[in-house]
Amino acid sequence: MFYFFIVRKEFLSKWKIFTASLFALHIFAFAAFTVTSYRTASLQRENLYKMISYSFNGGIVHLEFYRRTLSTLHHYYNQPTGEKKSFVDVFSSLYGNKIYSGTFEINESQAPRGTFVTYQGDSLVQLVAASSDAFAKGIRPDFANINGLTGKIQYTATMSKYGVTYERNN
């Protein structure tokens, strides 16, 4: 551009128009590339949030809940005939040594993680797992999770001797 303005008297008018239109085309192409790049980055960021949330959902439901709930049901119904422990006792005998202060402890350094455990009588166990990951956002951003965070994914599994119900809280 500096060269164009310095020697513009030397250019013929058709070269001035050609250079100006080439410059304008370059500016428009750069603007279009910037908009396209921004939209692509936004779409990738949104897809990344969805993938992390999906993998967190699968991790909680499949690894945390299914493994523990189905194992508890299996052990409850396969008790020896003379021995009939309550459902909560079966759960406690399987997982009681892994529960500290109402949560399953995870052998990692990240503090607010784990599955929270509550008992209701002798027949009902409730497991609640919430994300502490910055990407695993829930549906409502104002939802107060059980682990003290806000707006993260949270699931509840309620199990009894009759079966298990899974519920997404956020």
mmCIF file of C-alpha atoms in Angstrom:
data_model
loop_
_atom_site.group_PDB
_atom_site.id
_atom_site.type_symbol
_atom_site.label_atom_id
_atom_site.label_comp_id
_atom_site.label_asym_id
_atom_site.label_seq_id
_atom_site.Cartn_x
_atom_site.Cartn_y
_atom_site.Cartn_z
ATOM 1 C CA MET A 1 0.000 0.000 0.000
ATOM 2 C CA PHE A 2 2.865 2.359 0.821
ATOM 3 C CA TYR A 3 4.399 1.718 -2.593
ATOM 4 C CA PHE A 4 1.020 2.240 -4.258
ATOM 5 C CA PHE A 5 0.570 5.659 -2.622
ATOM 6 C CA ILE A 6 4.148 6.780 -3.323
ATOM 7 C CA VAL A 7 4.173 6.005 -7.037
ATOM 8 C CA ARG A 8 0.456 6.350 -7.810
ATOM 9 C CA LYS A 9 1.117 9.047 -10.403
ATOM 10 C CA GLU A 10 3.221 6.546 -12.305
ATOM 11 C CA PHE A 11 0.357 3.988 -12.564
ATOM 12 C CA LEU A 12 -2.166 3.964 -15.304
ATOM 13 C CA SER A 13 -5.773 4.161 -14.144
ATOM 14 C CA LYS A 14 -6.460 0.523 -15.091
ATOM 15 C CA TRP A 15 -3.532 -0.552 -12.855
ATOM 16 C CA LYS A 16 -4.868 1.592 -10.028
ATOM 17 C CA ILE A 17 -8.289 -0.072 -10.321
ATOM 18 C CA PHE A 18 -6.735 -3.520 -10.578
ATOM 19 C CA THR A 19 -4.514 -2.949 -7.504
ATOM 20 C CA ALA A 20 -7.387 -1.433 -5.473
ATOM 21 C CA SER A 21 -9.723 -4.300 -6.358
ATOM 22 C CA LEU A 22 -7.007 -6.843 -5.547
ATOM 23 C CA PHE A 23 -6.507 -5.147 -2.186
ATOM 24 C CA ALA A 24 -10.291 -5.086 -1.521
ATOM 25 C CA LEU A 25 -10.553 -8.766 -2.496
ATOM 26 C CA HIS A 26 -7.769 -9.574 -0.079
ATOM 27 C CA ILE A 27 -9.525 -7.686 2.752
ATOM 28 C CA PHE A 28 -12.857 -9.439 2.052
ATOM 29 C CA ALA A 29 -11.159 -12.851 1.869
ATOM 30 C CA PHE A 30 -9.420 -12.205 5.178
ATOM 31 C CA ALA A 31 -12.710 -11.128 6.798
ATOM 32 C CA ALA A 32 -14.460 -14.235 5.472
ATOM 33 C CA PHE A 33 -11.632 -16.452 6.733
ATOM 34 C CA THR A 34 -11.812 -14.795 10.169
ATOM 35 C CA VAL A 35 -15.573 -15.341 10.447
ATOM 36 C CA THR A 36 -15.280 -18.944 9.252
ATOM 37 C CA SER A 37 -12.415 -19.611 11.648
ATOM 38 C CA TYR A 38 -14.375 -18.149 14.574
ATOM 39 C CA ARG A 39 -17.444 -20.240 13.756
ATOM 40 C CA THR A 40 -15.353 -23.398 13.396
ATOM 41 C CA ALA A 41 -13.617 -22.781 16.724
ATOM 42 C CA SER A 42 -16.964 -22.157 18.392
ATOM 43 C CA LEU A 43 -18.417 -25.366 16.923
ATOM 44 C CA GLN A 44 -15.367 -27.373 18.000
ATOM 45 C CA ARG A 45 -15.580 -25.932 21.517
ATOM 46 C CA GLU A 46 -19.262 -26.860 21.707
ATOM 47 C CA ASN A 47 -18.547 -30.367 20.397
ATOM 48 C CA LEU A 48 -15.744 -30.753 22.923
ATOM 49 C CA TYR A 49 -18.134 -29.868 25.768
ATOM 50 C CA LYS A 50 -20.643 -32.401 24.430
ATOM 51 C CA MET A 51 -18.022 -35.139 24.091
ATOM 52 C CA ILE A 52 -16.644 -34.566 27.572
ATOM 53 C CA SER A 53 -20.153 -34.492 29.028
ATOM 54 C CA TYR A 54 -21.049 -37.668 27.127
ATOM 55 C CA SER A 55 -17.933 -39.467 28.318
ATOM 56 C CA PHE A 56 -18.553 -38.270 31.866
ATOM 57 C CA ASN A 57 -22.133 -39.563 31.653
ATOM 58 C CA GLY A 58 -20.890 -42.914 30.433
ATOM 59 C CA GLY A 59 -18.181 -42.977 33.064
ATOM 60 C CA ILE A 60 -20.544 -42.290 35.937
ATOM 61 C CA VAL A 61 -23.427 -44.424 34.838
ATOM 62 C CA HIS A 62 -21.508 -47.368 33.449
ATOM 63 C CA LEU A 63 -18.435 -47.507 35.631
ATOM 64 C CA GLU A 64 -19.623 -46.079 38.921
ATOM 65 C CA PHE A 65 -23.249 -47.101 39.081
ATOM 66 C CA TYR A 66 -23.711 -50.253 36.995
ATOM 67 C CA ARG A 67 -20.728 -52.014 38.460
ATOM 68 C CA ARG A 68 -21.724 -51.305 42.055
ATOM 69 C CA THR A 69 -25.475 -51.688 41.753
ATOM 70 C CA LEU A 70 -25.498 -54.875 39.725
ATOM 71 C CA SER A 71 -22.852 -56.433 41.946
ATOM 72 C CA THR A 72 -24.907 -55.602 45.036
ATOM 73 C CA LEU A 73 -28.074 -57.066 43.528
ATOM 74 C CA HIS A 74 -26.169 -60.178 42.473
ATOM 75 C CA HIS A 75 -24.749 -60.726 45.954
ATOM 76 C CA TYR A 76 -28.095 -60.000 47.618
ATOM 77 C CA TYR A 77 -29.963 -62.610 45.590
ATOM 78 C CA ASN A 78 -27.152 -65.193 45.747
ATOM 79 C CA GLN A 79 -26.895 -65.312 49.538
ATOM 80 C CA PRO A 80 -26.733 -68.761 51.109
ATOM 81 C CA THR A 81 -30.142 -70.068 52.170
ATOM 82 C CA GLY A 82 -29.488 -69.868 55.908
ATOM 83 C CA GLU A 83 -28.090 -66.336 55.734
ATOM 84 C CA LYS A 84 -30.384 -63.438 54.852
ATOM 85 C CA LYS A 85 -28.669 -60.069 55.218
ATOM 86 C CA SER A 86 -30.553 -56.852 54.513
ATOM 87 C CA PHE A 87 -29.865 -55.048 51.269
ATOM 88 C CA VAL A 88 -27.913 -52.308 53.048
ATOM 89 C CA ASP A 89 -25.832 -54.921 54.906
ATOM 90 C CA VAL A 90 -24.938 -56.622 51.622
ATOM 91 C CA PHE A 91 -23.924 -53.281 50.129
ATOM 92 C CA SER A 92 -21.884 -52.408 53.236
ATOM 93 C CA SER A 93 -20.124 -55.764 53.235
ATOM 94 C CA LEU A 94 -19.120 -55.232 49.593
ATOM 95 C CA TYR A 95 -18.163 -51.561 49.680
ATOM 96 C CA GLY A 96 -18.066 -50.453 53.326
ATOM 97 C CA ASN A 97 -14.277 -50.400 53.496
ATOM 98 C CA LYS A 98 -14.131 -48.069 50.461
ATOM 99 C CA ILE A 99 -16.533 -45.477 51.898
ATOM 100 C CA TYR A 100 -15.098 -42.671 54.035
ATOM 101 C CA SER A 101 -17.306 -39.891 55.429
ATOM 102 C CA GLY A 102 -20.179 -40.857 53.140
ATOM 103 C CA THR A 103 -18.218 -40.936 49.870
ATOM 104 C CA PHE A 104 -16.370 -43.501 47.830
ATOM 105 C CA GLU A 105 -12.769 -42.433 47.958
ATOM 106 C CA ILE A 106 -10.856 -42.177 44.710
ATOM 107 C CA ASN A 107 -7.099 -42.628 44.767
ATOM 108 C CA GLU A 108 -6.407 -39.349 43.020
ATOM 109 C CA SER A 109 -5.260 -35.960 44.206
ATOM 110 C CA GLN A 110 -8.374 -34.108 42.994
ATOM 111 C CA ALA A 111 -10.336 -33.375 46.143
ATOM 112 C CA PRO A 112 -14.061 -32.862 45.422
ATOM 113 C CA ARG A 113 -14.586 -36.128 43.526
ATOM 114 C CA GLY A 114 -16.274 -39.326 44.508
ATOM 115 C CA THR A 115 -19.673 -40.906 44.755
ATOM 116 C CA PHE A 116 -21.765 -39.895 47.745
ATOM 117 C CA VAL A 117 -23.573 -42.691 49.559
ATOM 118 C CA THR A 118 -26.698 -42.428 51.731
ATOM 119 C CA TYR A 119 -28.719 -45.190 53.354
ATOM 120 C CA GLN A 120 -32.437 -45.097 53.973
ATOM 121 C CA GLY A 121 -33.414 -47.811 56.398
ATOM 122 C CA ASP A 122 -32.357 -51.389 55.716
ATOM 123 C CA SER A 123 -33.594 -51.609 52.159
ATOM 124 C CA LEU A 124 -32.519 -48.523 50.188
ATOM 125 C CA VAL A 125 -29.098 -47.239 49.126
ATOM 126 C CA GLN A 126 -28.675 -44.029 47.190
ATOM 127 C CA LEU A 127 -25.534 -43.188 45.222
ATOM 128 C CA VAL A 128 -25.039 -39.623 43.977
ATOM 129 C CA ALA A 129 -22.154 -38.702 41.685
ATOM 130 C CA ALA A 130 -21.385 -35.172 40.511
ATOM 131 C CA SER A 131 -18.697 -33.875 38.216
ATOM 132 C CA SER A 132 -15.860 -31.684 39.412
ATOM 133 C CA ASP A 133 -14.579 -31.216 35.870
ATOM 134 C CA ALA A 134 -14.716 -27.705 34.401
ATOM 135 C CA PHE A 135 -16.050 -29.008 31.076
ATOM 136 C CA ALA A 136 -18.818 -31.341 32.276
ATOM 137 C CA LYS A 137 -21.511 -28.713 32.577
ATOM 138 C CA GLY A 138 -25.032 -29.695 33.464
ATOM 139 C CA ILE A 139 -28.308 -28.505 32.013
ATOM 140 C CA ARG A 140 -28.917 -25.735 34.565
ATOM 141 C CA PRO A 141 -25.962 -23.471 35.416
ATOM 142 C CA ASP A 142 -27.469 -22.535 38.813
ATOM 143 C CA PHE A 143 -27.874 -26.142 40.029
ATOM 144 C CA ALA A 144 -26.167 -26.744 43.405
ATOM 145 C CA ASN A 145 -24.312 -30.042 43.162
ATOM 146 C CA ILE A 146 -23.809 -32.357 46.096
ATOM 147 C CA ASN A 147 -20.023 -31.863 45.976
ATOM 148 C CA GLY A 148 -20.300 -28.103 46.577
ATOM 149 C CA LEU A 149 -19.850 -26.998 42.969
ATOM 150 C CA THR A 150 -22.500 -25.310 40.839
ATOM 151 C CA GLY A 151 -23.899 -26.218 37.431
ATOM 152 C CA LYS A 152 -22.098 -29.539 36.910
ATOM 153 C CA ILE A 153 -23.506 -32.877 35.784
ATOM 154 C CA GLN A 154 -24.992 -34.948 38.580
ATOM 155 C CA TYR A 155 -26.596 -38.396 38.614
ATOM 156 C CA THR A 156 -28.438 -40.335 41.294
ATOM 157 C CA ALA A 157 -28.811 -44.101 41.452
ATOM 158 C CA THR A 158 -31.346 -45.402 43.950
ATOM 159 C CA MET A 159 -31.176 -49.105 44.546
ATOM 160 C CA SER A 160 -33.178 -51.549 46.572
ATOM 161 C CA LYS A 161 -33.757 -55.276 46.434
ATOM 162 C CA TYR A 162 -36.378 -54.591 43.748
ATOM 163 C CA GLY A 163 -33.988 -52.954 41.316
ATOM 164 C CA VAL A 164 -32.194 -49.739 40.461
ATOM 165 C CA THR A 165 -33.389 -46.387 39.149
ATOM 166 C CA TYR A 166 -31.011 -43.941 37.514
ATOM 167 C CA GLU A 167 -31.810 -40.240 37.365
ATOM 168 C CA ARG A 168 -29.920 -37.319 35.905
ATOM 169 C CA ASN A 169 -30.287 -34.437 38.330
ATOM 170 C CA ASN A 170 -28.516 -31.879 36.178
#
